[in-house]
Short mmCIF file of C-alpha atoms and ligand atoms in Angstrom, two decimals:
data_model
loop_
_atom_site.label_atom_id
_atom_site.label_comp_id
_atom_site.label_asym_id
_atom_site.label_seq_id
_atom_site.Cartn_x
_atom_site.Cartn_y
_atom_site.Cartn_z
CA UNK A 14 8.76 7.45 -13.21
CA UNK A 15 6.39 7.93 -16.50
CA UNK A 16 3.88 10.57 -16.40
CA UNK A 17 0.90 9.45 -18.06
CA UNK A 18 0.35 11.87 -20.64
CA UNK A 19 -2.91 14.42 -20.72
CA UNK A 20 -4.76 11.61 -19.55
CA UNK A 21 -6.26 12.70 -16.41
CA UNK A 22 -8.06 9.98 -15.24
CA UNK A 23 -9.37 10.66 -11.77
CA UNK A 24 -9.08 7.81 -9.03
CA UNK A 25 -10.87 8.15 -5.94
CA UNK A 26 -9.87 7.81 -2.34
CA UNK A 27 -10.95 6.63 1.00
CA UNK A 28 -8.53 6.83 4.08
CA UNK A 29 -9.56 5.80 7.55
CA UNK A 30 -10.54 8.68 9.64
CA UNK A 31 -6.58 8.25 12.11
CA UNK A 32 -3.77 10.00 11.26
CA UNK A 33 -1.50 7.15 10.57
CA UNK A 34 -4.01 5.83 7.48
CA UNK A 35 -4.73 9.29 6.40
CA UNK A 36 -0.47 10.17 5.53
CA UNK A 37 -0.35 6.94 3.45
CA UNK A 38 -3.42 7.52 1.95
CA UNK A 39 -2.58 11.51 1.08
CA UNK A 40 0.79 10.14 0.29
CA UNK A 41 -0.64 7.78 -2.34
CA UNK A 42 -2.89 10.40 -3.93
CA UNK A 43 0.15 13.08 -4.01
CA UNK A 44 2.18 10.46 -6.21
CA UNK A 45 -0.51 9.75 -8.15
CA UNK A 46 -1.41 13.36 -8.67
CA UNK A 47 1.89 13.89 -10.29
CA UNK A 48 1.88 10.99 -12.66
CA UNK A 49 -0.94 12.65 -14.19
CA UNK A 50 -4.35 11.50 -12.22
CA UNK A 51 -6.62 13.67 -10.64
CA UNK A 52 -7.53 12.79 -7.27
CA UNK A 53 -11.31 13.02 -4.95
CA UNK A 54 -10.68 12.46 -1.55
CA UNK A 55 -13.64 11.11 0.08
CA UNK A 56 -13.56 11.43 3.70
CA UNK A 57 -15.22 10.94 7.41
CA UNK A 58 -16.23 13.93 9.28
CA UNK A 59 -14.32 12.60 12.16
CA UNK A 60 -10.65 13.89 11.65
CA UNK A 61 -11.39 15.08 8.37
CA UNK A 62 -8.38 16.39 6.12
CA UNK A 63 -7.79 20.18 5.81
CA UNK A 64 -8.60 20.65 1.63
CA UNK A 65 -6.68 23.70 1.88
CA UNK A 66 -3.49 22.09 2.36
CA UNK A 67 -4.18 20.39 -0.80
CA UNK A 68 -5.58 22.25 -3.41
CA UNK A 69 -5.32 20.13 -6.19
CA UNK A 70 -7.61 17.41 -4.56
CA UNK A 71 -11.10 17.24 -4.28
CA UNK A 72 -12.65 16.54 -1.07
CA UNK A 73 -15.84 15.11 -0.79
CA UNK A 74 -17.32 14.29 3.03
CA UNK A 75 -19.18 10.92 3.98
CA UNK A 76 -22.23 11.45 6.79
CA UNK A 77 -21.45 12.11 10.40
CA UNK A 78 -21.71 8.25 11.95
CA UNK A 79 -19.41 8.65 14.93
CA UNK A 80 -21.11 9.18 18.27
CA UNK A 81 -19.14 11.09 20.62
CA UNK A 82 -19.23 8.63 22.84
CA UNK A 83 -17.43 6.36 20.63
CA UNK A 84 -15.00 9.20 20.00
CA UNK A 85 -14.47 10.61 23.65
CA UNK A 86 -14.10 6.35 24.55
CA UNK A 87 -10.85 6.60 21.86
CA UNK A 88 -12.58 3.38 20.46
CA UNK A 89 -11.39 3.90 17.21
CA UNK A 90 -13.00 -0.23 15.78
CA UNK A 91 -16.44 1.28 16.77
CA UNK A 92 -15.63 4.24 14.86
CA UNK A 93 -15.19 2.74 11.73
CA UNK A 94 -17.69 -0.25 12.08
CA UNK A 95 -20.42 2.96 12.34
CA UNK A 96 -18.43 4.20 8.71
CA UNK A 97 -18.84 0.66 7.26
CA UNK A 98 -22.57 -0.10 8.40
CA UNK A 99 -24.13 3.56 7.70
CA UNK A 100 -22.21 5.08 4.87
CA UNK A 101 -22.11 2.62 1.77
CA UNK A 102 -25.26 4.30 -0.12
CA UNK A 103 -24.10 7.78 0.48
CA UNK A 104 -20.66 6.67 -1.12
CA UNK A 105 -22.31 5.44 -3.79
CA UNK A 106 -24.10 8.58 -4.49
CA UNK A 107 -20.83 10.64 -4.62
CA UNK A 108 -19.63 8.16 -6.86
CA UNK A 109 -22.23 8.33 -9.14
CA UNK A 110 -22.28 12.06 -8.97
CA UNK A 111 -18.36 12.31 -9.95
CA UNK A 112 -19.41 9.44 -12.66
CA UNK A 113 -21.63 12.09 -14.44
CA UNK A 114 -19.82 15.09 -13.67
CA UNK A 115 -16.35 12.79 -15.68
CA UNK A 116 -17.81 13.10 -18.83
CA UNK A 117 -14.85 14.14 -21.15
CA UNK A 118 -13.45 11.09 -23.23
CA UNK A 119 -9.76 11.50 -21.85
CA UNK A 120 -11.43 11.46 -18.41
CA UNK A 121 -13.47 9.45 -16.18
CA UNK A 122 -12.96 7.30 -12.97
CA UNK A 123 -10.29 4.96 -13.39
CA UNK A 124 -10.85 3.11 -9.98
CA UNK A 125 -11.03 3.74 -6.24
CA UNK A 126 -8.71 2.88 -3.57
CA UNK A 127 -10.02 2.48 -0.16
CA UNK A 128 -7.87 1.65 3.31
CA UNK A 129 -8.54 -1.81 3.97
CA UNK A 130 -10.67 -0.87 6.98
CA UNK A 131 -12.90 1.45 4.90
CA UNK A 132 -14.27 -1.81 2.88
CA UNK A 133 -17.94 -0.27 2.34
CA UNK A 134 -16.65 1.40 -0.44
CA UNK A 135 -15.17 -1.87 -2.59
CA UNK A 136 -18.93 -2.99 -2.08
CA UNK A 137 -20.03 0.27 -3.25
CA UNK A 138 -17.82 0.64 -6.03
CA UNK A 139 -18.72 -2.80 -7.05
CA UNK A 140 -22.52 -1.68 -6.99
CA UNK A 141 -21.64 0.74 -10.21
CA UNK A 142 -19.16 -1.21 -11.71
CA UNK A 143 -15.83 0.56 -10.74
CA UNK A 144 -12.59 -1.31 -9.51
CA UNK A 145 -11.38 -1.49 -6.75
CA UNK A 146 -7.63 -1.47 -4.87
CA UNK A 147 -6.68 -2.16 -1.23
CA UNK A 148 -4.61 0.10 0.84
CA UNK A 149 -2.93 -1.56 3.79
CA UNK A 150 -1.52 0.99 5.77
CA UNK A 151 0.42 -1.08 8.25
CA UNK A 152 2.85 -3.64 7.62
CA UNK A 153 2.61 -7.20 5.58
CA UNK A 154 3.81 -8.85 9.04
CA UNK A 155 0.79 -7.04 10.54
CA UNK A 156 -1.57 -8.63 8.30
CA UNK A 157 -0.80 -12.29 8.75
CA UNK A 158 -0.65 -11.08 12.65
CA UNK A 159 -4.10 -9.96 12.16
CA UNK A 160 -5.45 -13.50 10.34
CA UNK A 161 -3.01 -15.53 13.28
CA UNK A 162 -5.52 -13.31 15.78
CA UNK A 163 -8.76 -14.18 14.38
CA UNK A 164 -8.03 -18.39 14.46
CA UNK A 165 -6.30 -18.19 18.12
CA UNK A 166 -9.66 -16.88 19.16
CA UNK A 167 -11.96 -18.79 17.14
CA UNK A 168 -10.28 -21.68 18.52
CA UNK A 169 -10.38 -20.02 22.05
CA UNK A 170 -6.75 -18.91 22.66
CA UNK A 171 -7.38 -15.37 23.24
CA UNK A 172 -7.28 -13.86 25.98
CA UNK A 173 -4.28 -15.82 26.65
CA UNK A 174 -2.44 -16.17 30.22
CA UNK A 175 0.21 -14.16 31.05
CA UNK A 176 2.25 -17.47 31.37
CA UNK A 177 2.16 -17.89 27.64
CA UNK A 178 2.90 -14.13 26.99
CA UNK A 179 6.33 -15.57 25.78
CA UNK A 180 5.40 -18.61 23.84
CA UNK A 181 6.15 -18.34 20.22
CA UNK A 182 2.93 -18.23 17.46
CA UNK A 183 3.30 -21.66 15.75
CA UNK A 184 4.07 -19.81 11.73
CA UNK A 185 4.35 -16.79 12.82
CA UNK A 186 8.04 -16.52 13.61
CA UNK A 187 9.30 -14.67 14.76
CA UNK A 188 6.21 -13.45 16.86
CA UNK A 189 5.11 -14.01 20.10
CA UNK A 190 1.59 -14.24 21.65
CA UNK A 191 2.42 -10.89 23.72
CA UNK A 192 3.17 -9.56 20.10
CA UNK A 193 0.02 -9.96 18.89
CA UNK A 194 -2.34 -6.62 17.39
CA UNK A 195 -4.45 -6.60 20.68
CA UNK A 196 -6.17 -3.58 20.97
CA UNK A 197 -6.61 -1.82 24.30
CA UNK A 198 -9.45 0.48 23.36
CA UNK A 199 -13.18 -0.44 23.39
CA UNK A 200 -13.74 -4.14 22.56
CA UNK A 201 -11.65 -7.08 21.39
CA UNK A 202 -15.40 -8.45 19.12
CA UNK A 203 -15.23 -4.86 17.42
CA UNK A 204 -11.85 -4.98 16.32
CA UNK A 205 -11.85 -8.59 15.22
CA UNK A 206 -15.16 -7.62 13.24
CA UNK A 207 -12.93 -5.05 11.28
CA UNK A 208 -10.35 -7.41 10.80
CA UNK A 209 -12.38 -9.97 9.32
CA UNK A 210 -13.99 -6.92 7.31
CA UNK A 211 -10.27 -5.74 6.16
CA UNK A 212 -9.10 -9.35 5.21
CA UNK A 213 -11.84 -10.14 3.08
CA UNK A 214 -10.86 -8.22 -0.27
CA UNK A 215 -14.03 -9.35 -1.68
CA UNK A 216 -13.58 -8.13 -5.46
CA UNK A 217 -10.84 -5.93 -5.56
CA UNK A 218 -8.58 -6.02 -8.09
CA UNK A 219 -5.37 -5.61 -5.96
CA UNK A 220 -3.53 -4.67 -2.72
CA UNK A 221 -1.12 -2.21 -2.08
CA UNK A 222 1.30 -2.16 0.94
CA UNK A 223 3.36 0.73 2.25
CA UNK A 224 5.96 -1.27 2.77
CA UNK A 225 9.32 -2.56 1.12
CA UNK A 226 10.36 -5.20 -0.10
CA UNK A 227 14.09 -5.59 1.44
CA UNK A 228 12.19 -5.16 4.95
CA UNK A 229 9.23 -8.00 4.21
CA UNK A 230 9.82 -10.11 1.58
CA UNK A 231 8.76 -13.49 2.88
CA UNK A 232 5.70 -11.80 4.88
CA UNK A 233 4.36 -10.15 1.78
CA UNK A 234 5.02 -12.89 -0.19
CA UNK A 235 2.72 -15.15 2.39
CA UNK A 236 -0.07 -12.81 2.15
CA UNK A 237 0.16 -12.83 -1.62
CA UNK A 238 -0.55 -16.49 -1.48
CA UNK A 239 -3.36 -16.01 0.75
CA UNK A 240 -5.28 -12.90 -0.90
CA UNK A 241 -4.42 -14.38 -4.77
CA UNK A 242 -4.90 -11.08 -5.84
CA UNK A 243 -1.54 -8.35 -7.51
CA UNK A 244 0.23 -7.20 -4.26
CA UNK A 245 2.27 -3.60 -4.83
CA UNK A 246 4.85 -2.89 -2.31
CA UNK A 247 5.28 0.90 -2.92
CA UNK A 248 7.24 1.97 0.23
CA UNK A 249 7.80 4.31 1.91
CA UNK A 250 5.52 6.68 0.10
CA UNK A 251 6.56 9.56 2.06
CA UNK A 252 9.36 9.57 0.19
CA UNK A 253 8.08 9.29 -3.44
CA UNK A 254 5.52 11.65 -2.23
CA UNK A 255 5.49 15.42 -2.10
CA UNK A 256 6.43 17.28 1.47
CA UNK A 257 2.94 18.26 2.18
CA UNK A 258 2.23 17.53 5.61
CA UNK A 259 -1.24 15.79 6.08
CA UNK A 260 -1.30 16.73 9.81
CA UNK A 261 -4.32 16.94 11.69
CA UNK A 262 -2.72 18.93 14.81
CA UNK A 263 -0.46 22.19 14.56
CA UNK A 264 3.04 21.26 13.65
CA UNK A 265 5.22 23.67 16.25
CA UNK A 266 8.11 23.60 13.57
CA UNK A 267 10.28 25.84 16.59
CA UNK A 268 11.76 23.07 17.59
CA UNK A 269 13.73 22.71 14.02
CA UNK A 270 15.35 25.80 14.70
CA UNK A 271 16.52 24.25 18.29
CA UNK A 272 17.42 21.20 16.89
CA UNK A 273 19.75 23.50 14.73
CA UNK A 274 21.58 24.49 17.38
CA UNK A 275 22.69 20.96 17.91
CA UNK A 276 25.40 18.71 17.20
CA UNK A 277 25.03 15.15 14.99
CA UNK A 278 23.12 12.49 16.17
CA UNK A 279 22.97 14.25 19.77
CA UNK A 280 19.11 14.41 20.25
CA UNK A 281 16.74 11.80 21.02
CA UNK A 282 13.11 12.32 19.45
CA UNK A 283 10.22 11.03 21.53
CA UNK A 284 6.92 10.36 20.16
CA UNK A 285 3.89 7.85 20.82
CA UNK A 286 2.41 9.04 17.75
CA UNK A 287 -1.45 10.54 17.14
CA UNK A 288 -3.25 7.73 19.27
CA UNK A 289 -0.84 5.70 22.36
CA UNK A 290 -0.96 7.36 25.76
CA UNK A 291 0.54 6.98 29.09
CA UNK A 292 -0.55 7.13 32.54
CA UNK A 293 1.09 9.60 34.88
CA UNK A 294 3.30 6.97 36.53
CA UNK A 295 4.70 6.47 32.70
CA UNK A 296 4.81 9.76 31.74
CA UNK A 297 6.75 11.05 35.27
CA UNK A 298 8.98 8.26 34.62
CA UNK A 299 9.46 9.14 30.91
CA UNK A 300 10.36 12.53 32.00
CA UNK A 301 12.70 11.57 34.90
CA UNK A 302 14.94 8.52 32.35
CA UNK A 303 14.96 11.83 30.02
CA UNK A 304 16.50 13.79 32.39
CA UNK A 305 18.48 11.75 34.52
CA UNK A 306 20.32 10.47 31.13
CA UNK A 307 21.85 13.98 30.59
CA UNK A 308 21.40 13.58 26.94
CA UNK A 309 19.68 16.23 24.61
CA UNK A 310 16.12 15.75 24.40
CA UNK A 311 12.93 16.45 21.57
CA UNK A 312 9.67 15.22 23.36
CA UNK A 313 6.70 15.24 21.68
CA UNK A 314 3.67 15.03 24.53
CA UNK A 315 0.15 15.42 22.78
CA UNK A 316 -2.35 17.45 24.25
CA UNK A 317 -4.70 14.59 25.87
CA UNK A 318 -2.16 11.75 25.66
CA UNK A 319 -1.61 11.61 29.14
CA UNK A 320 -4.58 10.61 31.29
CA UNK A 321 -5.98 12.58 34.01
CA UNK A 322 -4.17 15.94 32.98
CA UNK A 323 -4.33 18.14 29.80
CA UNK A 324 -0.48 18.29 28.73
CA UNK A 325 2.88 18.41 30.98
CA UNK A 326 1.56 20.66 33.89
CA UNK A 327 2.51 18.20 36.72
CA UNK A 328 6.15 18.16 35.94
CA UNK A 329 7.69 19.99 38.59
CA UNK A 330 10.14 22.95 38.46
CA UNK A 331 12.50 20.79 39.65
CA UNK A 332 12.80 18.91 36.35
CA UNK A 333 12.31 21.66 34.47
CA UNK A 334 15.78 23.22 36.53
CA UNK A 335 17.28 20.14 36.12
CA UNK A 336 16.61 19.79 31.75
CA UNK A 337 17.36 23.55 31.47
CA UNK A 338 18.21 24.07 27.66
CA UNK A 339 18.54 20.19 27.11
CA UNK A 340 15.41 19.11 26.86
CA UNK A 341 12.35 21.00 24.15
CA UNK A 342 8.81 20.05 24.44
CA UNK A 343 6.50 20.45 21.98
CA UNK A 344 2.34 19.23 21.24
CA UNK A 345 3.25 17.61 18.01
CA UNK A 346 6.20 17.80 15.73
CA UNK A 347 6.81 18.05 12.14
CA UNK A 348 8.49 14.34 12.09
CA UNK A 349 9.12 13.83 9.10
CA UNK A 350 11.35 16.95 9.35
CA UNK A 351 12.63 15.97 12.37
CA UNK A 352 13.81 12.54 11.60
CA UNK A 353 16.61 13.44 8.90
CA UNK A 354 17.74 16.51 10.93
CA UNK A 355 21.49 15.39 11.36
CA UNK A 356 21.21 16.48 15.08
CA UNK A 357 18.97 13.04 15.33
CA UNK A 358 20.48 10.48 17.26
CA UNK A 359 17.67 8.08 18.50
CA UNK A 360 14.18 7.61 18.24
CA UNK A 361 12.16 6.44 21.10
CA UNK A 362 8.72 5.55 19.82
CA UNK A 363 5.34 3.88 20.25
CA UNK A 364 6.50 2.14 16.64
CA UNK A 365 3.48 3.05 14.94
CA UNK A 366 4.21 1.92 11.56
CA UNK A 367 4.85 5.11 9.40
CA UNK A 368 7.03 6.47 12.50
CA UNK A 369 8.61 3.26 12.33
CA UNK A 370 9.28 2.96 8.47
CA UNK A 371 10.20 7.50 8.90
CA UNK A 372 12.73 6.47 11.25
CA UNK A 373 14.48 3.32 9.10
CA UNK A 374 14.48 5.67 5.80
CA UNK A 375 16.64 7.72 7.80
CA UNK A 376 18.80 5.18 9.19
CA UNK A 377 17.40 6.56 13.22
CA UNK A 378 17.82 3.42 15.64
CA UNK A 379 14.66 3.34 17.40
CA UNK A 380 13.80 2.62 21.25
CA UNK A 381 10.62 0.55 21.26
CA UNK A 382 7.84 0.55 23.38
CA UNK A 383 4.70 -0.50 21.88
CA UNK A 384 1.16 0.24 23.48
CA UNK A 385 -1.23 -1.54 21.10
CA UNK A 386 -1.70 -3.63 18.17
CA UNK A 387 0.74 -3.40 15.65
CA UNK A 388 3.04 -1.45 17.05
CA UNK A 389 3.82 -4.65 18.75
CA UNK A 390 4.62 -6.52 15.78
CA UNK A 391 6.79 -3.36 14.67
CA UNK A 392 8.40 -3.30 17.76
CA UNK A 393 9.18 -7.31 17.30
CA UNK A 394 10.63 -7.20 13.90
CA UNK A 395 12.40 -3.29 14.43
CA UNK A 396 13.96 -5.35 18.02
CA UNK A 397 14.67 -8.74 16.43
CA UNK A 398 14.32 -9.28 12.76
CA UNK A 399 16.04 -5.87 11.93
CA UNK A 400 18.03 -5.03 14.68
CA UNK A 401 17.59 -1.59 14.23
CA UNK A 402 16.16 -0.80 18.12
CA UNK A 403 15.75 -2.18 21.55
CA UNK A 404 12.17 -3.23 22.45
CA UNK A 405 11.55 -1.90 26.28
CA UNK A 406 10.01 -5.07 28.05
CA UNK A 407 9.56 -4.36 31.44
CA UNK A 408 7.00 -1.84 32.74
CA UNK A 409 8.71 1.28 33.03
CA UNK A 410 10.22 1.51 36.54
CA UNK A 411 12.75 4.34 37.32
CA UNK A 412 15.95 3.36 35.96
CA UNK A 413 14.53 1.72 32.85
CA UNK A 414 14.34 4.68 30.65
CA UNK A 415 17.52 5.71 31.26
CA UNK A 416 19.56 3.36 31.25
CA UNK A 417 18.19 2.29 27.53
CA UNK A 418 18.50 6.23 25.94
CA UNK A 419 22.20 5.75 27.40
CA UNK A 420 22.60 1.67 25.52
CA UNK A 421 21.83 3.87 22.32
CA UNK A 422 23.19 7.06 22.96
CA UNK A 423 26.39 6.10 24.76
CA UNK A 424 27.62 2.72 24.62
CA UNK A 425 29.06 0.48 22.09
CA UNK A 426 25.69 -0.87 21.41
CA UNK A 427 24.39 2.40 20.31
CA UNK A 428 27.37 3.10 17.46
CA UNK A 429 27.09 -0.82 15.87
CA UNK A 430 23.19 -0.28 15.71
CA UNK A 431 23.13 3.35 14.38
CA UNK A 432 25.91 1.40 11.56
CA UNK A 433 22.89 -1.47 10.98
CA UNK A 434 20.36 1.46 10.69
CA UNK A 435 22.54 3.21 7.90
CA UNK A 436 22.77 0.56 6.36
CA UNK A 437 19.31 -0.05 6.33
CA UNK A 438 18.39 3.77 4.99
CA UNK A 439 21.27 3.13 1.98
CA UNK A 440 19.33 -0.16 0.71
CA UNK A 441 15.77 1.42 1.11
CA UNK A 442 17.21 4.48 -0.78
CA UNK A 443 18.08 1.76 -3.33
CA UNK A 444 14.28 0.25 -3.39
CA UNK A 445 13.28 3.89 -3.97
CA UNK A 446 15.48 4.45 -6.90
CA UNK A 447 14.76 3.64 -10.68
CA UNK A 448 15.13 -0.17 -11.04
CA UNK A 449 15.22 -0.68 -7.40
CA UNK A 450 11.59 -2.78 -6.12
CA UNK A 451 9.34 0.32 -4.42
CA UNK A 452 10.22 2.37 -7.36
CA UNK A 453 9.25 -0.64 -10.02
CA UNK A 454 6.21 -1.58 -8.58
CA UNK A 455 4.90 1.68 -8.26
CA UNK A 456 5.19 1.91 -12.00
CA UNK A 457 3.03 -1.38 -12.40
CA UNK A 458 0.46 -0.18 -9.73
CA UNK A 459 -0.05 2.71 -12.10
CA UNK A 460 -0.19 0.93 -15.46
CA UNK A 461 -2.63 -1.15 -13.76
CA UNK A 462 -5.00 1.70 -12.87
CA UNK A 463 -5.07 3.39 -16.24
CA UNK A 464 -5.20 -0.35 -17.99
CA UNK A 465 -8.77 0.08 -16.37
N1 UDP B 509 3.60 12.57 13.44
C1 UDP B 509 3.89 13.89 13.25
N2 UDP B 509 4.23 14.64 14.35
C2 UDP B 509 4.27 14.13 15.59
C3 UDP B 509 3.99 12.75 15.78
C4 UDP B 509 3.66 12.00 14.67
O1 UDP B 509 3.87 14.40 12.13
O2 UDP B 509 4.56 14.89 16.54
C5 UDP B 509 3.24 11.76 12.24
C6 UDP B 509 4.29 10.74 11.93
O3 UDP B 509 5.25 11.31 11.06
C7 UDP B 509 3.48 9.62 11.29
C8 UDP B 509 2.09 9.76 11.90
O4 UDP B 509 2.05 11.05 12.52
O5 UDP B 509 3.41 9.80 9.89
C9 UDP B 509 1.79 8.75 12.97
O6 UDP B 509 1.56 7.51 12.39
P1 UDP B 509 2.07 6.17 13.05
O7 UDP B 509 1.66 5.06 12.14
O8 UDP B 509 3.50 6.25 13.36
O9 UDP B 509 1.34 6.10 14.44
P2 UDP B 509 -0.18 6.28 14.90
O10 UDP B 509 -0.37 7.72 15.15
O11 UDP B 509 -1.06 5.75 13.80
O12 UDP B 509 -0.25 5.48 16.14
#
């Protein structure tokens, strides 16, 4: 890719305060740092970013808007509709501030790029005449998922019955209405008031998408038409990016050393990412399939993500007896670590959609079972688009679990999807090369910025 000279024109950037829009976002300004831009991260105090990890950034912090009881509800819409309402003039000011302190003639503010939920900021960069780009950190599917939402329930569709749960979206194909980005945390109005915030790309000057295009050409291409505005696919930025780990928990990176220890494609991973949770009826059934399907285990369980008890205290010594050495627990994982480790052989996930886009770079079928909102649609297209997992349907009674980890692990199935999901990580490797679509947009997203 070209490096830019001894320009160093500084772009500045605004993630959304979760873990799965602050990767992307680091991502982004790790790939940007080394084609020659300087990068200010400007952040929420709510999950904010460790600067230490990244030293070359700058980190500036936005007010403290969440109340805790928005936090301690997990209502992450109400979060972020505080961050939009309270903290556009206090953006401003750092922007101005970095304006003046940019004074050199090779330097200056080239543009900021904001996740699509943060949109204050496009209004604020507007305010001192600075362009603006779009991060969308989930998928193009998502998106038009997202706009599909906000008309079924303008035109009173949603909630919908649990007879239609199955009825296909008329242009959505090949989603269904039980695939649609519902949250399940604080209120439906909040999150559709983000969305309609997010969609509306008021005057930015273009959108990027970590995503590829061999995975979603015709969805990207709708949303083009709809937001009229350049559209760079640059996925998967993890892997254009450097290996700095943006993680807001403690990686335990022991269990890379046990995963050593074992043979290829052996181990299934197990992770519902930094937000999903379980019940205890889910999570004793999770741990029981595990067991019960004598197959080598990595299970991430995050402190808190199982309600009613801090971490895995009520499995009983039973279980543990009957995993011995098969099975290592851990409170959060270095994924992207974990995936490529040639003892992986499955991935059972909430198909959040970095885990899901980690896991099809490394060619990991997947075991899908969505909680919330996008992963959904992930789970639809990763099921039935891609073929490259098995979407769990049914709520998970005993027997469920297992029998699935064994579909992948054991049968037939497993070996002709683990082929498709090779397959997959070869072409994506291909997007990711010189010439190949990731790699070529990338290089227009960044003549764009320093062409302002
Ligand atoms: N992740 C991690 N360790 C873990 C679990 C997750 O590093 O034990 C990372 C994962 O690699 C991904 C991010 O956390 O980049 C989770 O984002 P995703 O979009 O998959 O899900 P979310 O957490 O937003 O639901």
């Amino acid at each position: 890719m070209e490096k830019q000279g001894k320009r160093r024109l500084r772009v500045v950037l605004v993630p959304a305060p979760f873990q799965g829009h602050i990767n992307p976002m680091l991502q982004l300004g790790s790939i940007l740092h080394s084609n020659g831009f300087s990068i200010t991260v400007v952040h929420a105090q709510y999950n904010s970013p460790n600067p230490s990890i990244h030293p070359d950034f700058s980190f500036l912090s936005l007010p403290d808007t969440s109340s805790d009881h928005n936090i301690l509800a997990g209502d992450g819409g109400a979060i972020v509709l505080q961050l939009n309402a309270k903290c556009k003039a206090r953006f401003r000011e750092c922007l101005a501030a970095e304006v003046m302190r940019q004074q050199g003639p090779d330097d200056g503010i080239a543009c900021i790029i904001h996740d699509e939920l943060m949109y204050f900021s496009a209004a604020a960069a507007k305010d001192i005449k600075l362009p603006s780009i779009v991060l969308r950190t989930s998928s193009a599917a998502t998106f038009l998922a997202r706009t599909a939402l906000m008309n079924l329930k303008a035109e009173g569709h949603i909630p919908f019955p649990e007879s239609r749960s199955q009825d296909p979206i008329p242009e959505l194909y090949p989603l269904r209405f039980k695939d649609l980005p519902i949250p399940i945390f604080g209120k439906l109005e909040n999150t559709l008031q983000l969305m309609s915030g997010a969609a509306n790309i008021r005057t930015s000057s273009a959108i990027i998408y970590n995503t590829i295009d061999c995975l979603e050409n015709s969805s990207s291409a709708k949303t083009q038409q709809q937001c009229q505005v350049p559209t760079f696919l640059i996925g998967p930025m993890h892997s254009f990016a450097s290996a700095t780990s943006s993680s807001l928990l403690e990686e335990d990176t022991s269990c890379l050393a046990w995963l050593d220890k074992q043979s290829c494609n052996s181990v299934i991973y197990v992770s519902l990412g930094s937000v999903a949770f379980m019940d205890i009826k889910e999570f004793v059934e999770m741990a029981w399939g595990l067991a019960n399907s004598q197959q080598l285990f990595l299970w991430v369980v995050r402190p808190g993500s199982i309600r009613g008890v801090e971490w895995i205290e009520i499995l009983p010594e039973s279980f543990k007896k009957n995993i011995g050495e098969r099975g290592y627990i851990v409170k959060w994982a270095p994924q992207k670590e974990v995936l490529p480790h040639s003892a992986m052989g499955e991935f059972f996930s909430h198909c959040g959609w970095n885990s899901t886009l980690e896991s099809i770079c490394e060619g990991v079928p997947m075991i899908c079972k969505p909680c919330f909102g996008d992963q959904r649609v992930n789970a639809r297209y990763v099921n039935y688009i891609w073929k490259v997992g098995l979407e769990l349907d049914s709520d998970l009674e005993r027997g469920v679990i297992e029998r699935a980890v064994k579909r992948l692990m054991v049968d037939e199935e497993g070996k002709s999807m683990r082929k498709r999901s090779n397959n997959f990580k070869e072409i994506v490797k291909l997007c990711t090369r010189e010439g190949g679509s990731s790699n070529n947009s990338l290089n227009e997203l960044i003549k764009m910025i320093v062409s302002f």
